[in-house]
Amino acid sequence: TWTLVKLSKGVSPDRINKQLTALVKRHVKVNPQKVPHLANLSLSVLPLSNLHFNGNFGENELRTADLNTLHLIMGVALFILFLAVVNYINLSTAQAIRRAKEVGVRKVLGGKRINLVYQFFVETIVITANAGVLSVLLVNPVLLAFHSFIPTGVVFHPFTPGTLVFLLLVTGITSILAGFYPAIVLSGYKPLLCLKGTGIHDVNERTSLRKALVIFQFALMLVSI
């Protein structure tokens, strides 16, 4: 049987557990030799929100999940996303020479730096959104391909409010992280140097963040090998 209770305001679960322990000691007198399975009888309350992640709960017949494993998987996913952001920043800044003349022409024609920053941000958002749509389309085929490793009943609903908010947040945060630095660097070129094709290498040499990201990628590759 399941007994569900709603605690009154100001009543903590610890207080209830102490009362239940006292109740068992006061009313349950068990001879361990005659009834060994009741020798360690205890009563306690468990938050309903923790039931799914508590495999040690004796009467829990529901399918449970290991919270530590979920945290590990989330950490791996965030690390992969971070690597994608690093790759995008490096590729964007490495292609600065190809975009330099475009920046120079737009500035000569009266384009402001804020407009260029906006343009590069929009490009990043479009690329990130396309990647997000592609990942959503690949979820169900991946679940089907790895059905032997995934518990039955796991279904992906992309159009639920919670999932949509999560996807929008991931897309927005990733776009900001990946697009901020390239937008600032590419929009900062001087038009005269851009049109002449000089000075771009000097700007690239001064981008210490790009150097640090490249070193990080090589160090990660050596560690993984």
PDB file of C-alpha atoms in Angstrom:
ATOM      1  CA  THR A   1       0.000   0.000   0.000  1.00  0.00           C
ATOM      2  CA  TRP A   2       0.964   3.611  -0.532  1.00  0.00           C
ATOM      3  CA  THR A   3       0.203   6.267   2.048  1.00  0.00           C
ATOM      4  CA  LEU A   4       0.334   9.813   0.707  1.00  0.00           C
ATOM      5  CA  VAL A   5       0.170  12.706   3.148  1.00  0.00           C
ATOM      6  CA  LYS A   6       0.320  16.468   2.830  1.00  0.00           C
ATOM      7  CA  LEU A   7       2.201  18.136   5.637  1.00  0.00           C
ATOM      8  CA  SER A   8       0.784  21.209   7.284  1.00  0.00           C
ATOM      9  CA  LYS A   9       2.548  24.518   7.008  1.00  0.00           C
ATOM     10  CA  GLY A  10       5.520  24.754   9.335  1.00  0.00           C
ATOM     11  CA  VAL A  11       5.884  20.972   9.712  1.00  0.00           C
ATOM     12  CA  SER A  12       9.196  19.582   8.444  1.00  0.00           C
ATOM     13  CA  PRO A  13       9.807  15.992   7.230  1.00  0.00           C
ATOM     14  CA  ASP A  14      12.534  15.563   9.883  1.00  0.00           C
ATOM     15  CA  ARG A  15      10.016  16.258  12.622  1.00  0.00           C
ATOM     16  CA  ILE A  16       7.630  13.653  11.187  1.00  0.00           C
ATOM     17  CA  ASN A  17      10.429  11.072  10.914  1.00  0.00           C
ATOM     18  CA  LYS A  18      11.356  11.563  14.576  1.00  0.00           C
ATOM     19  CA  GLN A  19       7.725  11.053  15.564  1.00  0.00           C
ATOM     20  CA  LEU A  20       7.467   7.914  13.409  1.00  0.00           C
ATOM     21  CA  THR A  21      10.655   6.485  14.955  1.00  0.00           C
ATOM     22  CA  ALA A  22       9.250   7.099  18.426  1.00  0.00           C
ATOM     23  CA  LEU A  23       5.953   5.512  17.372  1.00  0.00           C
ATOM     24  CA  VAL A  24       7.687   2.310  16.212  1.00  0.00           C
ATOM     25  CA  LYS A  25       9.737   2.043  19.405  1.00  0.00           C
ATOM     26  CA  ARG A  26       6.677   2.585  21.570  1.00  0.00           C
ATOM     27  CA  HIS A  27       4.243   0.187  19.901  1.00  0.00           C
ATOM     28  CA  VAL A  28       6.272  -2.420  17.990  1.00  0.00           C
ATOM     29  CA  LYS A  29       7.818  -5.065  20.202  1.00  0.00           C
ATOM     30  CA  VAL A  30       9.468  -7.630  17.951  1.00  0.00           C
ATOM     31  CA  ASN A  31      11.419 -10.705  18.896  1.00  0.00           C
ATOM     32  CA  PRO A  32      14.230 -10.856  16.287  1.00  0.00           C
ATOM     33  CA  GLN A  33      14.489 -14.630  16.596  1.00  0.00           C
ATOM     34  CA  LYS A  34      10.813 -15.246  15.935  1.00  0.00           C
ATOM     35  CA  VAL A  35      10.209 -12.481  13.392  1.00  0.00           C
ATOM     36  CA  PRO A  36      13.605 -11.645  11.847  1.00  0.00           C
ATOM     37  CA  HIS A  37      12.163  -9.683   8.915  1.00  0.00           C
ATOM     38  CA  LEU A  38      10.658  -7.139  11.325  1.00  0.00           C
ATOM     39  CA  ALA A  39      13.763  -6.670  13.437  1.00  0.00           C
ATOM     40  CA  ASN A  40      14.766  -3.533  11.548  1.00  0.00           C
ATOM     41  CA  LEU A  41      11.283  -2.142  11.061  1.00  0.00           C
ATOM     42  CA  SER A  42      11.275   1.615  10.486  1.00  0.00           C
ATOM     43  CA  LEU A  43       8.907   4.247   9.168  1.00  0.00           C
ATOM     44  CA  SER A  44       9.835   7.444   7.386  1.00  0.00           C
ATOM     45  CA  VAL A  45       8.428   9.947   4.937  1.00  0.00           C
ATOM     46  CA  LEU A  46       9.865  10.570   1.490  1.00  0.00           C
ATOM     47  CA  PRO A  47       9.157  13.627  -0.710  1.00  0.00           C
ATOM     48  CA  LEU A  48       7.101  12.653  -3.731  1.00  0.00           C
ATOM     49  CA  SER A  49       9.508  14.531  -5.987  1.00  0.00           C
ATOM     50  CA  ASN A  50      12.391  12.279  -4.840  1.00  0.00           C
ATOM     51  CA  LEU A  51      10.584   9.007  -5.416  1.00  0.00           C
ATOM     52  CA  HIS A  52      11.714   8.671  -9.029  1.00  0.00           C
ATOM     53  CA  PHE A  53      15.387   8.979  -8.041  1.00  0.00           C
ATOM     54  CA  ASN A  54      15.364   6.755  -4.953  1.00  0.00           C
ATOM     55  CA  GLY A  55      16.073   3.140  -5.830  1.00  0.00           C
ATOM     56  CA  ASN A  56      16.666   2.223  -2.168  1.00  0.00           C
ATOM     57  CA  PHE A  57      13.094   2.936  -1.140  1.00  0.00           C
ATOM     58  CA  GLY A  58      11.821  -0.509  -0.187  1.00  0.00           C
ATOM     59  CA  GLU A  59       8.240  -0.233  -1.386  1.00  0.00           C
ATOM     60  CA  ASN A  60       9.025   1.648  -4.578  1.00  0.00           C
ATOM     61  CA  GLU A  61       7.904  -0.546  -7.472  1.00  0.00           C
ATOM     62  CA  LEU A  62       8.256   2.216 -10.046  1.00  0.00           C
ATOM     63  CA  ARG A  63      11.126   2.485 -12.516  1.00  0.00           C
ATOM     64  CA  THR A  64      13.736   4.689 -10.877  1.00  0.00           C
ATOM     65  CA  ALA A  65      16.659   6.654 -12.279  1.00  0.00           C
ATOM     66  CA  ASP A  66      20.129   7.231 -10.881  1.00  0.00           C
ATOM     67  CA  LEU A  67      20.500  10.959 -10.251  1.00  0.00           C
ATOM     68  CA  ASN A  68      24.307  10.778 -10.319  1.00  0.00           C
ATOM     69  CA  THR A  69      24.228   9.158 -13.764  1.00  0.00           C
ATOM     70  CA  LEU A  70      21.883  11.872 -15.031  1.00  0.00           C
ATOM     71  CA  HIS A  71      24.224  14.567 -13.709  1.00  0.00           C
ATOM     72  CA  LEU A  72      27.144  12.845 -15.442  1.00  0.00           C
ATOM     73  CA  ILE A  73      25.277  12.696 -18.760  1.00  0.00           C
ATOM     74  CA  MET A  74      24.284  16.363 -18.421  1.00  0.00           C
ATOM     75  CA  GLY A  75      27.930  17.258 -17.759  1.00  0.00           C
ATOM     76  CA  VAL A  76      29.054  15.381 -20.877  1.00  0.00           C
ATOM     77  CA  ALA A  77      26.370  17.130 -22.957  1.00  0.00           C
ATOM     78  CA  LEU A  78      27.423  20.572 -21.679  1.00  0.00           C
ATOM     79  CA  PHE A  79      31.065  19.761 -22.396  1.00  0.00           C
ATOM     80  CA  ILE A  80      30.248  18.733 -25.978  1.00  0.00           C
ATOM     81  CA  LEU A  81      28.243  21.940 -26.418  1.00  0.00           C
ATOM     82  CA  PHE A  82      31.197  23.929 -25.070  1.00  0.00           C
ATOM     83  CA  LEU A  83      33.492  22.265 -27.610  1.00  0.00           C
ATOM     84  CA  ALA A  84      31.055  23.198 -30.374  1.00  0.00           C
ATOM     85  CA  VAL A  85      31.131  26.827 -29.228  1.00  0.00           C
ATOM     86  CA  VAL A  86      34.948  26.773 -29.187  1.00  0.00           C
ATOM     87  CA  ASN A  87      35.070  25.308 -32.702  1.00  0.00           C
ATOM     88  CA  TYR A  88      32.645  27.920 -34.008  1.00  0.00           C
ATOM     89  CA  ILE A  89      34.659  30.789 -32.513  1.00  0.00           C
ATOM     90  CA  ASN A  90      37.902  29.451 -33.953  1.00  0.00           C
ATOM     91  CA  LEU A  91      36.430  28.874 -37.405  1.00  0.00           C
ATOM     92  CA  SER A  92      34.737  32.272 -37.460  1.00  0.00           C
ATOM     93  CA  THR A  93      37.879  34.164 -36.509  1.00  0.00           C
ATOM     94  CA  ALA A  94      40.019  32.029 -38.838  1.00  0.00           C
ATOM     95  CA  GLN A  95      37.831  33.093 -41.771  1.00  0.00           C
ATOM     96  CA  ALA A  96      38.303  36.762 -40.928  1.00  0.00           C
ATOM     97  CA  ILE A  97      40.341  37.409 -44.086  1.00  0.00           C
ATOM     98  CA  ARG A  98      37.428  36.306 -46.262  1.00  0.00           C
ATOM     99  CA  ARG A  99      35.030  38.620 -44.409  1.00  0.00           C
ATOM    100  CA  ALA A 100      37.416  41.569 -44.031  1.00  0.00           C
ATOM    101  CA  LYS A 101      36.713  43.155 -47.438  1.00  0.00           C
ATOM    102  CA  GLU A 102      32.990  42.810 -46.836  1.00  0.00           C
ATOM    103  CA  VAL A 103      33.387  44.640 -43.529  1.00  0.00           C
ATOM    104  CA  GLY A 104      35.527  47.331 -45.194  1.00  0.00           C
ATOM    105  CA  VAL A 105      33.035  47.935 -48.004  1.00  0.00           C
ATOM    106  CA  ARG A 106      30.093  48.174 -45.621  1.00  0.00           C
ATOM    107  CA  LYS A 107      31.934  50.627 -43.394  1.00  0.00           C
ATOM    108  CA  VAL A 108      32.966  52.782 -46.371  1.00  0.00           C
ATOM    109  CA  LEU A 109      29.331  52.890 -47.495  1.00  0.00           C
ATOM    110  CA  GLY A 110      28.300  54.181 -44.066  1.00  0.00           C
ATOM    111  CA  GLY A 111      27.676  51.000 -42.160  1.00  0.00           C
ATOM    112  CA  LYS A 112      28.059  51.335 -38.397  1.00  0.00           C
ATOM    113  CA  ARG A 113      29.817  48.839 -36.182  1.00  0.00           C
ATOM    114  CA  ILE A 114      26.634  48.069 -34.248  1.00  0.00           C
ATOM    115  CA  ASN A 115      24.960  47.065 -37.530  1.00  0.00           C
ATOM    116  CA  LEU A 116      27.842  44.695 -38.325  1.00  0.00           C
ATOM    117  CA  VAL A 117      27.667  43.197 -34.838  1.00  0.00           C
ATOM    118  CA  TYR A 118      23.936  42.672 -35.337  1.00  0.00           C
ATOM    119  CA  GLN A 119      24.562  41.003 -38.719  1.00  0.00           C
ATOM    120  CA  PHE A 120      27.134  38.561 -37.326  1.00  0.00           C
ATOM    121  CA  PHE A 121      24.883  37.780 -34.378  1.00  0.00           C
ATOM    122  CA  VAL A 122      21.962  37.028 -36.699  1.00  0.00           C
ATOM    123  CA  GLU A 123      24.184  34.710 -38.744  1.00  0.00           C
ATOM    124  CA  THR A 124      25.167  32.863 -35.578  1.00  0.00           C
ATOM    125  CA  ILE A 125      21.544  32.584 -34.443  1.00  0.00           C
ATOM    126  CA  VAL A 126      20.494  31.178 -37.823  1.00  0.00           C
ATOM    127  CA  ILE A 127      23.267  28.561 -37.762  1.00  0.00           C
ATOM    128  CA  THR A 128      22.478  27.626 -34.154  1.00  0.00           C
ATOM    129  CA  ALA A 129      18.737  27.415 -34.851  1.00  0.00           C
ATOM    130  CA  ASN A 130      19.337  25.151 -37.855  1.00  0.00           C
ATOM    131  CA  ALA A 131      21.535  22.926 -35.707  1.00  0.00           C
ATOM    132  CA  GLY A 132      18.800  22.843 -33.063  1.00  0.00           C
ATOM    133  CA  VAL A 133      16.126  21.860 -35.591  1.00  0.00           C
ATOM    134  CA  LEU A 134      18.388  19.152 -36.983  1.00  0.00           C
ATOM    135  CA  SER A 135      19.063  17.784 -33.505  1.00  0.00           C
ATOM    136  CA  VAL A 136      15.317  17.686 -32.733  1.00  0.00           C
ATOM    137  CA  LEU A 137      14.684  15.740 -35.941  1.00  0.00           C
ATOM    138  CA  LEU A 138      17.420  13.240 -35.039  1.00  0.00           C
ATOM    139  CA  VAL A 139      16.190  12.507 -31.492  1.00  0.00           C
ATOM    140  CA  ASN A 140      13.564   9.894 -32.359  1.00  0.00           C
ATOM    141  CA  PRO A 141      15.787   8.003 -34.876  1.00  0.00           C
ATOM    142  CA  VAL A 142      18.566   7.926 -32.264  1.00  0.00           C
ATOM    143  CA  LEU A 143      16.143   6.653 -29.610  1.00  0.00           C
ATOM    144  CA  LEU A 144      15.033   3.943 -32.024  1.00  0.00           C
ATOM    145  CA  ALA A 145      18.615   2.981 -32.870  1.00  0.00           C
ATOM    146  CA  PHE A 146      19.591   2.685 -29.198  1.00  0.00           C
ATOM    147  CA  HIS A 147      16.332   1.156 -27.973  1.00  0.00           C
ATOM    148  CA  SER A 148      18.198  -1.712 -26.288  1.00  0.00           C
ATOM    149  CA  PHE A 149      20.010   0.774 -24.022  1.00  0.00           C
ATOM    150  CA  ILE A 150      17.055   3.074 -23.304  1.00  0.00           C
ATOM    151  CA  PRO A 151      14.209   2.088 -20.940  1.00  0.00           C
ATOM    152  CA  THR A 152      10.835   1.519 -22.495  1.00  0.00           C
ATOM    153  CA  GLY A 153       8.424   4.411 -22.342  1.00  0.00           C
ATOM    154  CA  VAL A 154      10.985   7.136 -23.051  1.00  0.00           C
ATOM    155  CA  VAL A 155       9.325   9.436 -25.592  1.00  0.00           C
ATOM    156  CA  PHE A 156      10.486  12.792 -26.888  1.00  0.00           C
ATOM    157  CA  HIS A 157       7.787  15.483 -27.122  1.00  0.00           C
ATOM    158  CA  PRO A 158       9.369  18.554 -28.740  1.00  0.00           C
ATOM    159  CA  PHE A 159       6.231  20.700 -28.655  1.00  0.00           C
ATOM    160  CA  THR A 160       5.522  20.620 -24.936  1.00  0.00           C
ATOM    161  CA  PRO A 161       5.969  24.009 -23.195  1.00  0.00           C
ATOM    162  CA  GLY A 162       8.875  22.842 -21.041  1.00  0.00           C
ATOM    163  CA  THR A 163      10.786  21.361 -23.984  1.00  0.00           C
ATOM    164  CA  LEU A 164      10.214  24.428 -26.157  1.00  0.00           C
ATOM    165  CA  VAL A 165      11.473  26.751 -23.410  1.00  0.00           C
ATOM    166  CA  PHE A 166      14.536  24.541 -22.921  1.00  0.00           C
ATOM    167  CA  LEU A 167      15.327  24.507 -26.653  1.00  0.00           C
ATOM    168  CA  LEU A 168      14.909  28.277 -26.912  1.00  0.00           C
ATOM    169  CA  LEU A 169      17.169  28.853 -23.898  1.00  0.00           C
ATOM    170  CA  VAL A 170      19.860  26.518 -25.243  1.00  0.00           C
ATOM    171  CA  THR A 171      19.692  28.157 -28.676  1.00  0.00           C
ATOM    172  CA  GLY A 172      19.839  31.662 -27.236  1.00  0.00           C
ATOM    173  CA  ILE A 173      22.676  31.016 -24.763  1.00  0.00           C
ATOM    174  CA  THR A 174      24.709  29.111 -27.353  1.00  0.00           C
ATOM    175  CA  SER A 175      24.231  31.896 -29.903  1.00  0.00           C
ATOM    176  CA  ILE A 176      25.429  34.506 -27.426  1.00  0.00           C
ATOM    177  CA  LEU A 177      28.474  32.489 -26.343  1.00  0.00           C
ATOM    178  CA  ALA A 178      29.448  31.538 -29.885  1.00  0.00           C
ATOM    179  CA  GLY A 179      28.637  34.804 -31.624  1.00  0.00           C
ATOM    180  CA  PHE A 180      29.770  37.509 -29.207  1.00  0.00           C
ATOM    181  CA  TYR A 181      33.530  37.269 -29.672  1.00  0.00           C
ATOM    182  CA  PRO A 182      33.562  36.794 -33.490  1.00  0.00           C
ATOM    183  CA  ALA A 183      31.087  39.658 -33.908  1.00  0.00           C
ATOM    184  CA  ILE A 184      33.250  42.031 -31.851  1.00  0.00           C
ATOM    185  CA  VAL A 185      36.460  41.002 -33.644  1.00  0.00           C
ATOM    186  CA  LEU A 186      35.110  41.042 -37.210  1.00  0.00           C
ATOM    187  CA  SER A 187      33.262  44.326 -36.787  1.00  0.00           C
ATOM    188  CA  GLY A 188      36.351  46.011 -35.345  1.00  0.00           C
ATOM    189  CA  TYR A 189      38.456  45.977 -38.525  1.00  0.00           C
ATOM    190  CA  LYS A 190      39.432  49.362 -39.937  1.00  0.00           C
ATOM    191  CA  PRO A 191      37.954  49.884 -43.420  1.00  0.00           C
ATOM    192  CA  LEU A 192      41.156  51.192 -45.016  1.00  0.00           C
ATOM    193  CA  LEU A 193      43.229  48.223 -43.843  1.00  0.00           C
ATOM    194  CA  CYS A 194      40.471  45.821 -44.868  1.00  0.00           C
ATOM    195  CA  LEU A 195      40.274  47.138 -48.404  1.00  0.00           C
ATOM    196  CA  LYS A 196      44.066  47.085 -48.739  1.00  0.00           C
ATOM    197  CA  GLY A 197      44.190  43.558 -47.366  1.00  0.00           C
ATOM    198  CA  THR A 198      46.762  44.560 -44.749  1.00  0.00           C
ATOM    199  CA  GLY A 199      46.551  44.680 -41.004  1.00  0.00           C
ATOM    200  CA  ILE A 200      44.217  41.705 -40.754  1.00  0.00           C
ATOM    201  CA  HIS A 201      46.967  39.362 -39.701  1.00  0.00           C
ATOM    202  CA  ASP A 202      48.017  41.847 -37.050  1.00  0.00           C
ATOM    203  CA  VAL A 203      44.504  41.827 -35.614  1.00  0.00           C
ATOM    204  CA  ASN A 204      44.454  38.044 -35.653  1.00  0.00           C
ATOM    205  CA  GLU A 205      47.780  37.961 -33.839  1.00  0.00           C
ATOM    206  CA  ARG A 206      46.364  40.146 -31.071  1.00  0.00           C
ATOM    207  CA  THR A 207      43.357  37.885 -30.447  1.00  0.00           C
ATOM    208  CA  SER A 208      44.664  36.142 -27.341  1.00  0.00           C
ATOM    209  CA  LEU A 209      41.344  34.404 -26.708  1.00  0.00           C
ATOM    210  CA  ARG A 210      41.538  32.616 -30.057  1.00  0.00           C
ATOM    211  CA  LYS A 211      45.073  31.471 -29.236  1.00  0.00           C
ATOM    212  CA  ALA A 212      43.909  30.172 -25.863  1.00  0.00           C
ATOM    213  CA  LEU A 213      41.018  28.283 -27.466  1.00  0.00           C
ATOM    214  CA  VAL A 214      43.316  26.693 -30.057  1.00  0.00           C
ATOM    215  CA  ILE A 215      45.743  25.631 -27.310  1.00  0.00           C
ATOM    216  CA  PHE A 216      42.803  24.205 -25.360  1.00  0.00           C
ATOM    217  CA  GLN A 217      41.689  22.162 -28.372  1.00  0.00           C
ATOM    218  CA  PHE A 218      45.151  20.717 -28.953  1.00  0.00           C
ATOM    219  CA  ALA A 219      45.591  19.956 -25.233  1.00  0.00           C
ATOM    220  CA  LEU A 220      42.220  18.211 -25.155  1.00  0.00           C
ATOM    221  CA  MET A 221      43.147  16.178 -28.222  1.00  0.00           C
ATOM    222  CA  LEU A 222      46.424  15.050 -26.611  1.00  0.00           C
ATOM    223  CA  VAL A 223      44.652  14.095 -23.377  1.00  0.00           C
ATOM    224  CA  SER A 224      41.988  12.108 -25.244  1.00  0.00           C
ATOM    225  CA  ILE A 225      44.666  10.223 -27.190  1.00  0.00           C
TER     226      ILE A 225
END
